[in-house]
Coordinates of C-alpha atoms and ligand atoms in Angstrom, one line a residue:
X1 CA 48.9 -7.0 20.1
X2 CA 45.9 -9.2 20.6
X3 CA 43.0 -9.4 18.2
X4 CA 39.6 -10.2 19.4
X5 CA 37.9 -12.5 16.9
X6 CA 34.5 -10.9 17.4
X7 CA 35.8 -7.4 16.6
X8 CA 37.5 -8.8 13.5
X9 CA 34.3 -10.4 12.4
X10 CA 32.4 -7.1 12.8
X11 CA 35.1 -5.2 11.0
X12 CA 34.9 -7.7 8.1
X13 CA 31.2 -7.4 7.9
X14 CA 31.3 -3.6 8.0
X15 CA 33.9 -3.5 5.2
X16 CA 31.9 -5.9 3.1
X17 CA 28.7 -3.9 3.6
X18 CA 30.5 -0.7 2.7
X19 CA 31.9 -2.3 -0.5
X20 CA 28.5 -3.7 -1.5
X21 CA 27.0 -0.3 -0.9
X22 CA 29.6 1.6 -2.9
X23 CA 29.4 -0.9 -5.8
X24 CA 25.6 -0.8 -5.9
X25 CA 25.7 3.0 -6.0
X26 CA 28.2 3.0 -8.9
X27 CA 26.2 0.5 -10.9
X28 CA 22.8 2.1 -10.7
X29 CA 22.9 5.8 -11.5
X30 CA 19.6 6.2 -13.1
X31 CA 17.4 5.6 -10.1
X32 CA 14.9 7.9 -8.6
X33 CA 16.2 10.4 -6.0
X34 CA 17.2 8.8 -2.7
X35 CA 17.6 10.3 0.7
X36 CA 21.1 9.8 2.3
X37 CA 21.4 6.2 3.5
X38 CA 23.5 4.3 6.0
X39 CA 25.7 1.3 5.1
X40 CA 23.9 -2.0 5.6
X41 CA 20.6 -0.7 7.0
X42 CA 20.2 1.9 4.2
X43 CA 17.1 4.0 4.7
X44 CA 15.3 1.8 7.3
X45 CA 15.5 4.5 9.9
X46 CA 13.8 7.0 7.6
X47 CA 10.6 4.9 7.9
X48 CA 10.2 5.4 11.6
X49 CA 7.1 4.2 13.3
X50 CA 4.8 5.9 10.8
X51 CA 6.3 5.1 7.4
X52 CA 3.5 6.7 5.4
X53 CA 3.8 10.0 7.2
X54 CA 7.6 10.0 7.1
X55 CA 7.7 9.2 3.4
X56 CA 5.2 11.9 2.7
X57 CA 7.5 14.4 4.3
X58 CA 10.3 13.5 1.7
X59 CA 8.2 14.6 -1.1
X60 CA 9.1 18.3 -0.9
X61 CA 12.8 17.5 -1.2
X62 CA 12.8 14.4 -3.4
X63 CA 9.7 14.7 -5.6
X64 CA 6.8 12.2 -6.1
X65 CA 9.0 9.2 -6.9
X66 CA 11.6 8.3 -4.3
X67 CA 14.1 5.5 -4.1
X68 CA 14.9 3.8 -0.8
X69 CA 17.3 1.0 0.2
X70 CA 15.6 -0.8 3.1
X71 CA 18.4 -2.9 4.3
X72 CA 19.2 -4.8 1.1
X73 CA 15.7 -4.4 -0.4
X74 CA 15.3 -2.0 -3.3
X75 CA 12.2 0.1 -2.8
X76 CA 10.4 2.7 -5.0
X77 CA 7.9 5.0 -3.4
X78 CA 5.1 6.7 -5.4
X79 CA 3.5 9.7 -3.8
X80 CA 1.5 11.8 -6.3
X81 CA -1.7 11.2 -8.2
X82 CA 0.1 11.7 -11.5
X83 CA 2.9 9.2 -10.8
X84 CA 0.2 6.7 -9.5
X85 CA -1.7 7.1 -12.8
X86 CA 1.5 6.4 -14.7
X87 CA 2.2 3.3 -12.5
X88 CA -1.2 1.7 -12.7
X89 CA -2.1 2.6 -16.3
X90 CA 1.3 1.8 -17.9
X91 CA 3.1 -0.6 -15.6
X92 CA 0.5 -2.6 -13.7
X93 CA 1.5 -6.0 -15.2
X94 CA 5.2 -5.5 -14.6
X95 CA 4.5 -4.8 -10.9
X96 CA 1.7 -7.4 -10.5
X97 CA 3.7 -9.4 -8.0
X98 CA 3.7 -8.8 -4.2
X99 CA 6.7 -8.6 -1.8
X100 CA 5.6 -11.1 0.8
X101 CA 6.5 -10.3 4.4
X102 CA 8.6 -13.1 6.1
X103 CA 5.9 -13.7 8.8
X104 CA 3.4 -14.7 6.1
X105 CA 5.6 -17.5 4.9
X106 CA 4.8 -19.4 8.1
X107 CA 3.0 -22.6 7.4
X108 CA 3.4 -21.8 3.7
X109 CA 0.6 -19.2 4.0
X110 CA 2.0 -17.3 1.0
X111 CA 1.5 -20.3 -1.2
X112 CA -2.3 -20.3 -0.7
X113 CA -2.8 -16.5 -0.3
X114 CA -4.5 -14.2 -2.8
X115 CA -3.2 -11.0 -1.1
X116 CA 0.5 -11.8 -0.9
X117 CA 0.7 -14.6 -3.4
X118 CA 2.7 -14.2 -6.6
X119 CA 1.0 -13.3 -9.9
X120 CA 0.4 -16.5 -11.8
X121 CA -2.1 -19.2 -12.7
X122 CA -3.1 -20.0 -9.0
X123 CA -3.6 -16.3 -8.2
X124 CA -5.7 -15.7 -11.4
X125 CA -8.0 -18.7 -10.7
X126 CA -8.5 -17.6 -7.1
X127 CA -8.9 -13.9 -8.0
X128 CA -11.7 -14.9 -10.5
X129 CA -13.5 -16.9 -7.9
X130 CA -13.2 -14.1 -5.2
X131 CA -14.3 -11.4 -7.7
X132 CA -17.4 -13.4 -8.6
X133 CA -18.2 -13.9 -4.9
X134 CA -17.2 -10.5 -3.4
X135 CA -17.0 -8.0 -6.2
X136 CA -20.0 -8.7 -8.5
X137 CA -23.0 -6.5 -7.6
X138 CA -25.5 -9.3 -8.2
X139 CA -23.8 -11.7 -5.7
X140 CA -23.2 -8.9 -3.2
X141 CA -26.9 -7.9 -3.4
X142 CA -27.9 -11.5 -2.6
X143 CA -26.2 -11.3 0.8
X144 CA -27.8 -8.0 1.9
X145 CA -29.9 -9.9 4.6
X146 CA -26.7 -11.2 6.2
X147 CA -25.2 -7.7 6.6
X148 CA -28.5 -6.5 7.9
X149 CA -28.5 -9.3 10.5
X150 CA -25.0 -8.4 11.6
X151 CA -25.8 -4.6 11.9
X152 CA -29.0 -5.5 13.9
X153 CA -26.9 -7.5 16.3
X154 CA -24.5 -4.6 16.7
X155 CA -27.3 -2.2 17.6
X156 CA -28.6 -4.8 20.2
X157 CA -25.1 -5.2 21.6
X158 CA -24.7 -1.4 22.0
X159 CA -28.1 -1.1 23.7
X160 CA -27.3 -4.0 26.1
X161 CA -23.9 -2.4 26.9
X162 CA -25.6 1.0 27.5
X163 CA -28.2 -0.6 29.8
X164 CA -26.0 -3.0 31.8
X165 CA -23.0 -0.8 32.3
X166 CA -24.9 2.5 32.6
X167 CA -22.1 4.1 30.7
X168 CA -21.0 7.4 32.2
X169 CA -19.5 10.4 30.4
X170 CA -16.0 9.4 31.7
X171 CA -16.2 5.8 30.4
X172 CA -18.0 6.2 27.1
X173 CA -18.6 3.1 25.0
X174 CA -15.5 1.7 23.2
X175 CA -16.7 2.0 19.7
X176 CA -13.6 0.5 18.1
X177 CA -14.2 -2.9 19.6
X178 CA -17.9 -2.9 18.6
X179 CA -17.1 -2.0 15.0
X180 CA -14.4 -4.7 14.8
X181 CA -17.0 -7.3 16.0
X182 CA -19.4 -6.1 13.3
X183 CA -16.9 -6.5 10.4
X184 CA -15.6 -9.8 11.7
X185 CA -19.2 -11.1 12.0
X186 CA -20.0 -10.0 8.5
X187 CA -17.0 -12.0 7.1
X188 CA -18.0 -15.0 9.3
X189 CA -21.6 -15.0 7.9
X190 CA -20.6 -14.5 4.4
X191 CA -17.7 -16.9 4.2
X192 CA -18.7 -19.6 6.6
X193 CA -22.4 -18.9 7.3
X194 CA -21.5 -18.8 10.9
X195 CA -22.2 -16.4 13.6
X196 CA -18.8 -16.6 15.3
X197 CA -19.9 -14.1 17.9
X198 CA -23.0 -16.0 19.0
X199 CA -22.5 -16.6 22.7
X200 CA -23.5 -20.2 22.1
X201 CA -20.7 -20.7 19.5
X202 CA -18.0 -22.9 21.1
X203 CA -15.2 -22.2 18.7
X204 CA -16.1 -18.6 18.0
X205 CA -14.2 -16.8 20.8
X206 CA -11.1 -19.0 20.4
X207 CA -11.1 -18.3 16.6
X208 CA -11.6 -14.6 17.3
X209 CA -8.6 -14.5 19.6
X210 CA -6.3 -16.5 17.4
X211 CA -7.2 -14.4 14.4
X212 CA -6.6 -11.2 16.3
X213 CA -3.1 -12.4 17.3
X214 CA -2.4 -13.5 13.8
X215 CA -3.2 -10.0 12.6
X216 CA -1.0 -8.4 15.2
X217 CA 2.0 -10.5 14.1
X218 CA 1.3 -9.7 10.5
X219 CA 1.4 -5.9 11.3
X220 CA 4.7 -6.0 13.3
X221 CA 7.8 -4.5 11.6
X222 CA 10.3 -7.3 11.0
X223 CA 14.0 -6.8 10.5
X224 CA 14.1 -10.1 8.5
X225 CA 12.1 -8.3 5.8
X226 CA 14.9 -5.8 5.3
X227 CA 17.9 -8.1 5.8
X228 CA 16.8 -11.3 4.1
X229 CA 19.9 -13.2 5.2
X230 CA 18.5 -13.0 8.8
X231 CA 15.4 -15.0 7.8
X232 CA 16.9 -18.3 9.0
X233 CA 17.4 -16.8 12.4
X234 CA 14.0 -15.0 12.7
X235 CA 15.6 -12.6 15.2
X236 CA 12.3 -11.2 16.6
X237 CA 10.7 -14.6 16.6
X238 CA 7.8 -13.1 14.6
X239 CA 7.6 -15.9 12.1
X240 CA 7.6 -18.5 14.9
X241 CA 4.9 -16.7 16.9
X242 CA 2.9 -16.2 13.7
X243 CA 3.1 -20.0 13.0
X244 CA 1.7 -20.7 16.4
X245 CA -1.3 -18.4 16.2
X246 CA -1.9 -19.1 12.5
X247 CA -1.8 -22.8 13.3
X248 CA -4.5 -22.3 16.0
X249 CA -6.8 -20.3 13.7
X250 CA -6.3 -22.8 10.9
X251 CA -7.1 -25.8 13.1
X252 CA -10.4 -24.2 13.9
X253 CA -11.1 -23.4 10.3
X254 CA -10.2 -27.0 9.4
X255 CA -12.9 -28.2 11.8
X256 CA -15.5 -25.9 10.1
X257 CA -14.4 -27.2 6.7
X258 CA -14.6 -30.8 7.8
X259 CA -18.1 -30.2 9.2
X260 CA -19.1 -28.7 5.9
X261 CA -17.7 -31.6 3.9
X262 CA -19.7 -34.1 6.1
X263 CA -22.8 -32.0 5.7
X264 CA -22.3 -31.9 1.9
X265 CA -21.7 -35.7 1.8
X266 CA -25.0 -36.3 3.7
X267 CA -26.7 -34.1 1.2
X268 CA -28.1 -31.9 3.9
X269 CA -28.2 -28.2 3.3
X270 CA -29.3 -25.7 5.9
X271 CA -28.4 -22.6 4.0
X272 CA -30.7 -21.0 1.4
X273 CA -27.8 -20.0 -0.9
X274 CA -24.2 -21.2 -1.2
X275 CA -21.6 -19.3 0.7
X276 CA -18.0 -18.5 0.0
X277 CA -16.8 -21.8 1.5
X278 CA -19.1 -23.7 -0.8
X279 CA -17.8 -21.7 -3.8
X280 CA -14.2 -22.7 -2.8
X281 CA -15.1 -26.4 -2.4
X282 CA -17.1 -26.5 -5.6
X283 CA -14.4 -24.9 -7.7
X284 CA -13.2 -26.9 -10.6
X285 CA -10.5 -25.5 -12.9
X286 CA -9.7 -26.9 -16.3
X287 CA -6.2 -27.7 -15.2
X288 CA -4.6 -25.6 -18.0
X289 CA -3.9 -22.7 -15.7
X290 CA -4.1 -22.9 -12.0
X291 CA -5.3 -25.8 -9.9
X292 CA -8.1 -28.3 -10.8
X293 CA -9.3 -28.0 -7.1
X294 CA -8.2 -25.9 -4.2
X295 CA -6.4 -28.2 -1.7
X296 CA -7.9 -28.2 1.8
X297 CA -4.8 -26.5 3.2
X298 CA -5.3 -23.7 0.7
X299 CA -9.1 -23.5 1.5
X300 CA -8.1 -22.9 5.1
X301 CA -5.6 -20.2 4.1
X302 CA -8.1 -18.4 1.9
X303 CA -10.8 -18.4 4.6
X304 CA -8.4 -17.0 7.2
X305 CA -7.3 -14.3 4.7
X306 CA -10.8 -13.0 4.3
X307 CA -11.0 -12.3 8.0
X308 CA -7.6 -10.7 8.0
X309 CA -8.3 -8.5 4.9
X310 CA -11.9 -7.7 5.6
X311 CA -12.2 -7.0 9.4
X312 CA -9.9 -4.4 10.6
X313 CA -9.8 -2.4 7.4
X314 CA -13.5 -1.9 7.4
X315 CA -13.9 -1.2 11.1
X316 CA -11.1 1.3 11.2
X317 CA -12.7 3.2 8.4
X318 CA -16.0 3.5 10.2
X319 CA -14.2 4.6 13.4
X320 CA -12.4 7.4 11.5
X321 CA -15.6 8.5 9.8
X322 CA -17.4 8.8 13.2
X323 CA -14.5 10.5 14.8
X324 CA -14.4 13.1 11.9
X325 CA -18.1 13.6 12.2
X326 CA -17.9 14.2 16.0
X327 CA -15.2 16.8 15.3
X328 CA -17.4 18.6 12.8
X329 CA -20.9 19.1 14.2
X330 CA -22.1 20.7 11.0
X331 CA -21.2 17.6 8.9
X332 CA -22.8 15.4 11.6
X333 CA -26.0 17.5 11.4
X334 CA -26.0 17.4 7.6
X335 CA -25.7 13.6 7.6
X336 CA -28.5 13.2 10.1
X337 CA -30.8 15.6 8.2
X338 CA -30.3 13.5 5.1
X339 CA -31.1 10.3 7.0
X340 CA -34.3 11.9 8.4
X341 CA -35.3 13.0 5.0
X342 CA -34.7 9.7 3.3
X343 CA -35.7 7.3 6.1
X344 CA -37.5 9.3 8.8
X345 CA -37.9 8.1 12.3
X346 CA -40.7 5.7 11.9
X347 CA -39.0 2.9 10.1
X348 CA -35.8 0.9 10.1
X349 CA -33.1 1.9 7.6
X350 CA -32.3 -0.6 4.8
X351 CA -29.1 -1.0 2.8
X352 CA -30.8 0.3 -0.4
X353 CA -31.7 3.6 1.4
X354 CA -28.0 4.5 1.4
X355 CA -28.0 4.8 -2.4
X356 CA -30.2 7.9 -2.0
X357 CA -27.8 9.6 0.4
X358 CA -25.1 11.6 -1.4
X359 CA -23.8 13.3 1.7
X360 CA -23.3 10.0 3.5
X361 CA -21.5 8.7 0.4
X362 CA -19.3 11.9 0.4
X363 CA -18.5 11.3 4.1
X364 CA -17.2 7.8 3.3
X365 CA -15.1 9.1 0.4
X366 CA -13.7 11.9 2.5
X367 CA -12.8 9.5 5.3
X368 CA -11.0 7.1 2.9
X369 CA -9.1 10.1 1.4
X370 CA -7.7 11.2 4.7
X371 CA -7.6 7.8 6.5
X372 CA -6.9 5.0 4.0
X373 CA -6.7 1.9 6.2
X374 CA -3.7 0.5 4.2
X375 CA -1.8 3.8 3.6
X376 CA 0.9 2.2 1.5
X377 CA -1.5 -0.3 -0.1
X378 CA 0.0 -3.8 -0.1
X379 CA 3.5 -3.6 -1.5
X380 CA 4.0 -4.6 -5.1
X381 CA 7.1 -6.2 -6.6
X382 CA 8.7 -5.8 -10.0
X383 CA 8.5 -9.0 -12.1
X384 CA 11.2 -7.7 -14.5
X385 CA 13.6 -4.8 -15.0
X386 CA 11.7 -1.8 -16.4
X387 CA 11.8 1.9 -17.2
X388 CA 9.4 3.9 -15.1
X389 CA 9.1 7.6 -15.7
X390 CA 12.6 7.7 -17.1
X391 CA 14.2 5.7 -14.2
X392 CA 15.7 2.3 -14.6
X393 CA 14.0 0.1 -12.1
X394 CA 15.7 -3.3 -11.4
X395 CA 13.7 -6.6 -11.2
X396 CA 12.5 -7.5 -7.7
X397 CA 12.1 -3.8 -6.6
X398 CA 9.4 -3.4 -4.0
X399 CA 6.9 -0.6 -4.5
X400 CA 5.0 1.4 -1.9
X401 CA 2.2 3.5 -3.4
X402 CA 1.5 6.1 -0.7
X403 CA -2.3 6.5 -0.9
X404 CA -2.2 8.5 2.4
X405 CA 0.1 11.0 0.8
X406 CA -1.8 11.1 -2.5
X407 CA -4.9 11.9 -0.6
X408 CA -3.1 15.0 0.7
X409 CA -1.6 16.0 -2.7
X410 CA -2.1 19.8 -2.9
X411 CA -2.0 19.6 -6.7
X412 CA -5.0 17.3 -6.6
X413 CA -7.0 18.6 -3.6
X414 CA -8.0 22.0 -2.4
X415 CA -7.4 22.5 1.4
X416 CA -6.1 18.9 1.4
X417 CA -5.9 18.6 5.2
X418 CA -9.5 19.7 5.9
X419 CA -12.4 17.2 6.3
X420 CA -14.9 18.5 3.8
X421 CA -17.3 15.8 2.5
X422 CA -19.1 18.5 0.4
X423 CA -16.1 18.5 -1.9
X424 CA -17.4 15.3 -3.4
X425 CA -21.0 16.5 -4.0
X426 CA -21.5 16.9 -7.7
X427 CA -18.1 15.4 -8.4
X428 CA -17.5 12.2 -10.3
X429 CA -14.4 11.2 -8.3
X430 CA -14.7 7.7 -6.8
X431 CA -12.5 5.2 -5.1
X432 CA -12.9 2.4 -7.7
X433 CA -9.4 2.7 -9.0
X434 CA -10.0 5.0 -12.0
X435 CA -9.3 8.3 -10.1
X436 CA -5.7 8.2 -9.0
X437 CA -6.0 11.0 -6.5
X438 CA -8.3 8.7 -4.4
X439 CA -7.0 5.1 -4.3
X440 CA -7.7 3.7 -0.8
X441 CA -8.5 0.3 -2.4
X442 CA -5.6 0.5 -4.8
X443 CA -6.0 0.1 -8.5
X444 CA -5.3 -2.3 -11.4
X445 CA -5.0 -6.1 -11.3
X446 CA -4.3 -6.3 -7.5
X447 CA -6.9 -3.8 -6.4
X448 CA -9.0 -4.8 -3.4
X449 CA -11.3 -7.7 -4.2
X450 CA -13.5 -6.9 -1.2
X451 CA -14.3 -3.3 -2.4
X452 CA -18.0 -3.9 -3.1
X453 CA -18.5 -5.7 0.2
X454 CA -16.6 -3.0 2.1
X455 CA -18.7 -0.3 0.4
X456 CA -21.9 -1.9 1.5
X457 CA -20.8 -2.5 5.1
X458 CA -19.4 1.0 5.5
X459 CA -22.5 2.7 4.3
X460 CA -25.0 0.4 6.0
X461 CA -23.1 0.4 9.3
X462 CA -22.5 4.2 9.5
X463 CA -26.0 5.1 8.3
X464 CA -27.6 2.8 10.9
X465 CA -25.5 4.0 13.7
X466 CA -26.3 7.6 12.9
X467 CA -30.0 6.8 12.4
X468 CA -30.4 4.9 15.7
X469 CA -28.5 7.2 18.1
X470 CA -27.6 10.8 18.9
X471 CA -23.9 11.1 19.4
X472 CA -21.5 12.8 21.8
X473 CA -17.9 12.3 22.7
X474 CA -17.1 10.4 25.9
X475 CA -14.0 10.5 28.1
X476 CA -14.6 14.3 28.8
X477 CA -13.5 15.2 25.3
X478 CA -14.7 18.0 23.0
X479 CA -14.5 18.3 19.2
X480 CA -11.4 20.5 19.8
X481 CA -9.6 18.1 22.1
X482 CA -10.4 14.8 20.3
X483 CA -7.0 13.1 19.6
X484 CA -6.8 12.1 15.9
X485 CA -3.3 10.6 16.1
X486 CA -2.7 7.3 14.3
X487 CA -1.3 3.9 15.3
X488 CA 0.3 1.7 12.6
X489 CA -0.1 -2.0 12.6
X490 CA -1.5 -4.3 9.9
X491 CA -3.7 -1.3 9.2
X492 CA -3.7 2.2 10.5
X493 CA -6.2 2.9 13.3
X494 CA -6.8 5.6 15.9
X495 CA -4.1 5.7 18.5
X496 CA -6.8 6.0 21.2
X497 CA -10.0 4.1 20.5
X498 CA -13.0 6.3 20.0
X499 CA -15.2 6.5 23.1
X500 CA -18.7 7.8 22.7
X501 CA -21.9 8.5 24.5
X502 CA -25.1 7.5 22.7
X503 CA -28.7 8.4 23.2
X504 CA -31.3 6.2 21.5
X505 CA -33.5 7.9 19.0
X506 CA -37.1 6.6 18.5
X507 CA -36.9 4.3 15.5
Ligands
LIG601 C1 -12.5 -0.3 4.0 C2 -12.2 -1.6 3.8 C3 -11.0 -2.0 2.9 C4 -9.9 -1.3 2.5 C5 -9.6 0.2 2.7 C6 -9.1 -2.2 1.7 C7 -7.9 -1.9 1.0 C8 -7.2 -2.8 0.2 C9 -6.0 -2.4 -0.5 C10 -5.4 -1.0 -0.5 C11 -5.6 -3.5 -1.1 C12 -4.3 -3.6 -2.0 C13 -4.6 -3.0 -3.4 C14 -3.5 -2.9 -4.3 O1 -2.4 -3.4 -4.1 O2 -3.6 -2.2 -5.4 C15 -6.5 -4.6 -0.8 C16 -6.4 -5.9 -1.3 C17 -7.2 -6.9 -0.9 N1 -8.3 -6.8 -0.1 FE1 -9.1 -5.1 0.7 N2 -9.7 -3.5 1.7 C18 -10.9 -3.4 2.4 C19 -11.8 -4.4 2.7 C20 -11.7 -5.7 2.2 C21 -12.7 -6.7 2.4 C22 -14.0 -6.5 3.1 C23 -12.1 -7.9 1.9 C24 -12.7 -9.2 1.8 C25 -13.5 -9.8 2.7 C26 -10.9 -7.5 1.3 C27 -10.0 -8.4 0.7 C28 -8.8 -8.1 0.0 C29 -8.0 -9.0 -0.7 C30 -8.2 -10.5 -0.7 C31 -6.9 -8.3 -1.3 C32 -5.8 -8.8 -2.1 C33 -6.1 -8.7 -3.6 C34 -5.0 -9.2 -4.5 O3 -3.9 -9.1 -4.2 O4 -5.4 -9.6 -5.6 N3 -10.6 -6.2 1.5 N4 -7.5 -4.1 0.0

């Protein structure tokens, strides 16, 4: 009888995997309930193409805290407001680390990153700086004119498109792209004081394309994240492709930073106030904890991260909000009536007007409840072994907090699947991390550092769009036939970009 060496190798691998699987099951008995798993790949197949939706469906059978084995990665999933409260209030520090995707280790990105970096001195120093620049109301107020400028260019861009292309009902305007350009431009103005979308900007389009590709790689499911022993091989070439596009984007940022350093050396200053890049370059730590200065490599990484974290998340939310309003003509009318009452048709809307618009604010909350851009937040990681709600959770367990599922928790929400902004009128529930039934920005130490900025852009962008135009669906769609299916990537967006027909109102 002849033995084929490859078959023997596979048989050996299979038996080893089976043994490891059985031993690990015997050792850990006090884990949360787990759906049946396959040897070696564990529960990977349970995730499917829409992990947040598929995990949500486990809840009925397995309860609000579920255990998964994703390849060899221990994973805990939290899917109720009550379990999320327990997690963030009682265990935030234990789970303050991130599980970094393999793709984001390219060019040592993870070493400079805030979002996927480990909890420690570097992270704390950077987080303090980012909070001061992006989260503090006073600082965010100082940059209102930049957001206004970007929103004005968006309206101009839409009007040009309407005039040049003479948009027909069949075509409609692709709103998804326009909203992405707005969010990208806001980050560019705030971080680099640059209008990267200015047609005269040489590097702008190249940077835009490289950043877009970088985000695509970051959102691709990667088998090396589940079977870490495959990392050396990079079977889908995701890390290699990421390194290429990240390298391109970083090269352009490097040019911007060099230019800024030259400008600072010559003592010239064109900007009225310092921007985020100035804050990074000016930083001086005491050296006790974290760096004394941020290295230029890390400055590049942090700048790139702001584009990645702040663009698609914000633009997707606006797109979902407008899609929901187009499906619900009564809500659209109520939002417009409020605008007409607060602003009228004889003047331009300003950011501060949106503070007097409770219905608009309710629309944003309701959108974030049903369509959190990062439905599983950004995965946390256990820094040590711990006991969570009676379960023994090993060190290095990855945690998904399913904000999408929590937003649909029938114990927390009446008619959870209906888009009803009015549920928030007269309610104190907010998305600032204290109400665990609504956590689209997460909660605790690793909560979104761009929340205040996102809040302003979402309200100003939506209010201005509704104020300037009357809205109808394009592509021959009606409120009843509008497709609200999702597409997962780095963030969750509409499967089919929203196409609309707009009619200018006299403002
Ligand atoms: C609607 C818009 C946005 C949504 C829904 C969103 C959502 C989130 C979520 C869920 C997290 C993880 C929170 C956690 O683990 O508890 C996060 C983290 C983060 N966000 Fe946002 N975000 C948005 C906009 C922004 C903006 C505009 C910026 C900056 C320009 C930003 C920068 C970051 C950063 C740097 C982190 C990592 C924080 C850390 O790990 O310490 N985000 N965001």
